[in-house]
Coordinates of C-alpha atoms in Angstrom, one line a residue:
M1 CA -19.0 -7.3 6.4
S2 CA -22.6 -6.8 6.8
A3 CA -24.8 -7.2 3.2
S4 CA -26.8 -4.6 3.9
K5 CA -23.5 -1.6 4.8
L6 CA -22.4 -2.8 1.5
P7 CA -23.4 -5.8 -0.5
A8 CA -21.3 -6.9 -2.9
S9 CA -23.3 -6.6 -5.7
V10 CA -23.1 -2.3 -5.8
V11 CA -19.1 -3.4 -5.1
R12 CA -19.7 -5.2 -8.3
E13 CA -21.7 -2.9 -9.9
V14 CA -19.3 0.6 -9.0
V15 CA -16.0 -1.7 -10.5
A16 CA -17.6 -2.2 -13.6
E17 CA -17.9 1.5 -14.6
I18 CA -15.0 1.9 -13.0
L19 CA -12.9 -0.3 -15.2
A20 CA -15.1 -0.3 -18.5
E21 CA -14.8 3.7 -17.9
A22 CA -10.7 2.9 -18.1
K23 CA -11.6 1.0 -21.0
E24 CA -13.3 3.6 -23.2
K25 CA -10.7 6.1 -21.5
K26 CA -7.0 3.5 -22.3
R27 CA -4.0 5.6 -21.0
K28 CA -0.6 5.5 -22.2
F29 CA 0.2 3.9 -18.5
T30 CA -2.4 1.4 -16.3
E31 CA -4.1 2.7 -13.4
T32 CA -4.2 2.6 -9.9
V33 CA -8.1 2.3 -8.5
E34 CA -8.0 4.2 -5.2
L35 CA -10.4 3.4 -2.5
Q36 CA -10.8 6.7 0.0
I37 CA -12.5 7.3 2.9
G38 CA -14.6 9.4 5.0
L39 CA -15.2 9.1 9.0
K40 CA -17.5 10.3 11.5
N41 CA -18.0 10.5 15.1
Y42 CA -14.0 10.1 15.1
D43 CA -11.6 12.4 17.3
P44 CA -7.5 11.4 15.8
Q45 CA -6.5 14.2 18.7
K46 CA -8.9 11.7 21.6
D47 CA -9.4 8.3 20.5
K48 CA -6.7 5.9 19.2
R49 CA -5.4 6.0 16.1
F50 CA -6.0 3.3 14.6
T51 CA -3.3 0.6 11.9
G52 CA -2.8 -2.4 10.2
S53 CA -2.5 -4.1 7.5
I54 CA -4.0 -6.7 5.4
K55 CA -3.0 -9.2 2.1
L56 CA -5.0 -8.7 -0.2
P57 CA -6.4 -11.8 -3.2
S58 CA -4.7 -9.5 -6.1
P59 CA -1.2 -6.6 -6.4
C60 CA -2.7 -3.2 -5.5
K61 CA -0.3 -1.5 -8.2
P62 CA 0.0 -2.4 -11.6
K63 CA 3.7 -1.7 -11.0
Y64 CA 5.1 -2.6 -7.7
K65 CA 9.0 -1.3 -7.9
V66 CA 11.1 -3.5 -4.9
C67 CA 14.7 -3.1 -4.2
L68 CA 16.6 -5.7 -1.4
L69 CA 19.3 -4.4 1.0
G70 CA 21.3 -7.1 2.1
D71 CA 24.8 -8.4 1.4
A72 CA 26.6 -10.2 -1.5
A73 CA 24.5 -14.1 -1.2
D74 CA 21.0 -11.8 -1.1
I75 CA 22.7 -9.7 -4.1
D76 CA 22.8 -12.0 -6.1
R77 CA 18.9 -13.9 -4.8
A78 CA 17.8 -11.0 -6.0
K79 CA 19.4 -10.5 -9.5
D80 CA 18.5 -14.4 -10.2
T81 CA 14.9 -12.5 -9.5
G82 CA 14.8 -9.0 -11.5
I83 CA 14.9 -7.3 -8.6
D84 CA 17.5 -3.4 -7.9
S85 CA 19.4 -4.8 -5.2
M86 CA 21.9 -2.4 -2.5
S87 CA 24.7 -3.7 0.0
A88 CA 25.6 -1.8 3.4
D89 CA 28.3 0.1 2.1
D90 CA 25.9 1.3 -1.0
L91 CA 23.2 2.5 1.7
R92 CA 26.5 4.3 3.8
K93 CA 27.6 6.1 0.4
L94 CA 24.6 8.0 1.2
N95 CA 25.9 9.2 4.2
K96 CA 22.8 9.5 5.9
N97 CA 21.4 13.1 3.5
K98 CA 18.3 13.5 4.2
K99 CA 18.1 14.3 -0.1
L100 CA 19.2 11.3 -1.0
V101 CA 17.2 9.0 1.1
K102 CA 14.1 10.8 0.7
K103 CA 15.3 10.0 -3.1
L104 CA 15.9 6.3 -2.4
A105 CA 12.5 6.3 -0.4
R106 CA 10.5 7.7 -3.1
R107 CA 12.0 5.1 -6.3
Y108 CA 10.7 2.5 -5.0
N109 CA 7.3 0.7 -2.8
A110 CA 8.7 -1.5 -0.7
F111 CA 12.7 -2.2 0.9
I112 CA 13.2 -5.7 2.3
A113 CA 16.5 -6.5 3.4
S114 CA 18.6 -9.5 5.3
E115 CA 18.8 -10.3 8.5
S116 CA 21.2 -9.3 8.7
L117 CA 21.5 -6.4 7.6
I118 CA 17.6 -4.7 8.8
R119 CA 19.0 -4.4 12.4
Q120 CA 21.8 -1.9 10.5
V121 CA 19.2 0.6 8.5
P122 CA 18.4 3.5 11.2
R123 CA 21.9 3.3 11.8
L124 CA 23.0 3.6 8.3
L125 CA 20.2 5.7 6.8
G126 CA 18.6 7.3 9.7
P127 CA 14.6 7.3 10.0
G128 CA 13.8 9.3 6.4
L129 CA 12.8 5.3 5.0
N130 CA 10.3 5.2 8.0
K131 CA 9.1 8.9 7.7
A132 CA 8.3 7.4 4.6
G133 CA 6.3 4.1 5.9
K134 CA 9.0 2.3 4.3
F135 CA 11.1 1.0 6.7
P136 CA 12.5 -2.8 5.2
A137 CA 10.2 -6.1 5.6
P138 CA 12.4 -9.4 6.4
I139 CA 13.5 -11.6 4.1
G140 CA 15.3 -14.6 6.0
A141 CA 17.1 -16.6 3.6
N142 CA 15.4 -19.2 2.2
D143 CA 13.1 -17.2 2.0
D144 CA 11.2 -16.9 -1.3
I145 CA 12.4 -13.8 -3.0
A146 CA 9.5 -13.2 -5.7
A147 CA 7.0 -14.5 -3.2
K148 CA 7.8 -12.2 -0.5
V149 CA 7.4 -9.5 -2.8
R150 CA 4.3 -10.6 -4.1
D151 CA 3.3 -10.3 -0.4
L152 CA 3.3 -6.8 -0.2
S153 CA 2.3 -5.9 -3.9
C154 CA -1.0 -7.2 -2.2
T155 CA -1.0 -5.5 1.2
V156 CA -2.9 -2.6 2.3
K157 CA -1.8 0.1 5.1
F158 CA -5.1 1.9 6.4
Q159 CA -3.0 4.5 9.3
L160 CA -5.4 7.0 11.1
K161 CA -2.6 10.5 10.7
R162 CA -4.9 13.4 11.8
V163 CA -7.2 14.4 9.4
L164 CA -10.2 12.4 8.9
C165 CA -10.1 11.2 5.2
M166 CA -7.3 8.8 3.3
G167 CA -6.8 7.0 0.9
V168 CA -5.0 3.7 -0.5
A169 CA -4.8 1.6 -3.4
V170 CA -6.6 -2.0 -3.9
G171 CA -5.8 -2.7 -7.0
H172 CA -5.9 -1.2 -10.8
V173 CA -7.1 -1.8 -13.6
G174 CA -5.9 -4.0 -15.3
L175 CA -7.2 -6.2 -13.4
T176 CA -10.2 -8.5 -13.6
E177 CA -14.1 -7.7 -12.2
D178 CA -13.9 -10.6 -10.7
E179 CA -10.3 -10.4 -8.4
L180 CA -11.1 -5.9 -8.3
T181 CA -14.0 -6.4 -6.7
A182 CA -13.0 -9.0 -3.9
N183 CA -9.9 -7.0 -3.0
V184 CA -12.6 -4.2 -2.8
V185 CA -15.3 -6.1 -0.4
Q186 CA -12.0 -7.7 1.7
A187 CA -10.2 -4.0 2.3
V188 CA -13.5 -2.4 3.2
T189 CA -14.1 -5.3 5.7
F190 CA -11.3 -5.2 7.2
L191 CA -11.3 -1.4 7.0
V192 CA -14.3 -1.7 9.1
S193 CA -12.8 -3.6 12.2
L194 CA -9.7 -1.3 12.6
L195 CA -12.5 1.2 13.2
K196 CA -13.8 1.6 17.0
K197 CA -17.7 1.9 16.7
N198 CA -17.1 -0.4 13.1
W199 CA -19.7 1.1 10.0
Q200 CA -21.0 4.0 12.4
N201 CA -17.6 5.2 12.0
I202 CA -17.9 5.4 8.4
K203 CA -19.2 8.9 6.3
V204 CA -18.8 8.0 2.3
L205 CA -15.8 5.5 0.7
T206 CA -16.0 6.3 -2.4
L207 CA -13.8 4.4 -5.0
K208 CA -12.2 5.6 -7.9
S209 CA -9.2 5.3 -10.9
T210 CA -6.2 7.8 -11.3
M211 CA -7.7 8.9 -14.2
G212 CA -10.5 8.4 -13.1
S213 CA -14.3 9.8 -11.6
P214 CA -14.7 9.0 -8.5
K215 CA -18.2 6.4 -7.7
R216 CA -19.6 7.1 -4.3
L217 CA -19.4 3.0 -2.5
Y218 CA -21.5 3.9 0.8

């Protein structure tokens, strides 16, 4: 990242303000910190709409709920890890009911599915999870479930739709100043790399905790 555009010292300053504010007005929950982006010189109708994901060094959300979709062996592994799970039969019971699938999608931040079940998900549930942007990530029989869940909790996705603004969770107030600063710097660097004209497409960057006031970064 061009140091002149957004020095890490500026990010650190804003992060320190957000953490101090959160400490001062302690909430009953851990606030998420969101990077809010305003773009310019971009036409979502003509220009290519971008999408991209990056794994940040620290988790983006304080309580990250994942559900595993799999067979009996996978479900046993999920129990050992302490995460929720559902079998193909459980999914069939939802009967492709749009409301129930929507409710399921809202209950979890992400889904993982065994290789055997992932192909059946569209047939069993319809397009609901995909529409919610939560189509399951694949997990192999020998993959470490806990490590996979941590990877997902650290992953942020940038996706331009029809409007020139977006917001993504890049951390939470339970992180240290160093951890949150590193997450923000990496997220911004990656976002800029996705843009056609890089920094020339950035109009404004703001950082905000759930209940805090927005702080201008750029």
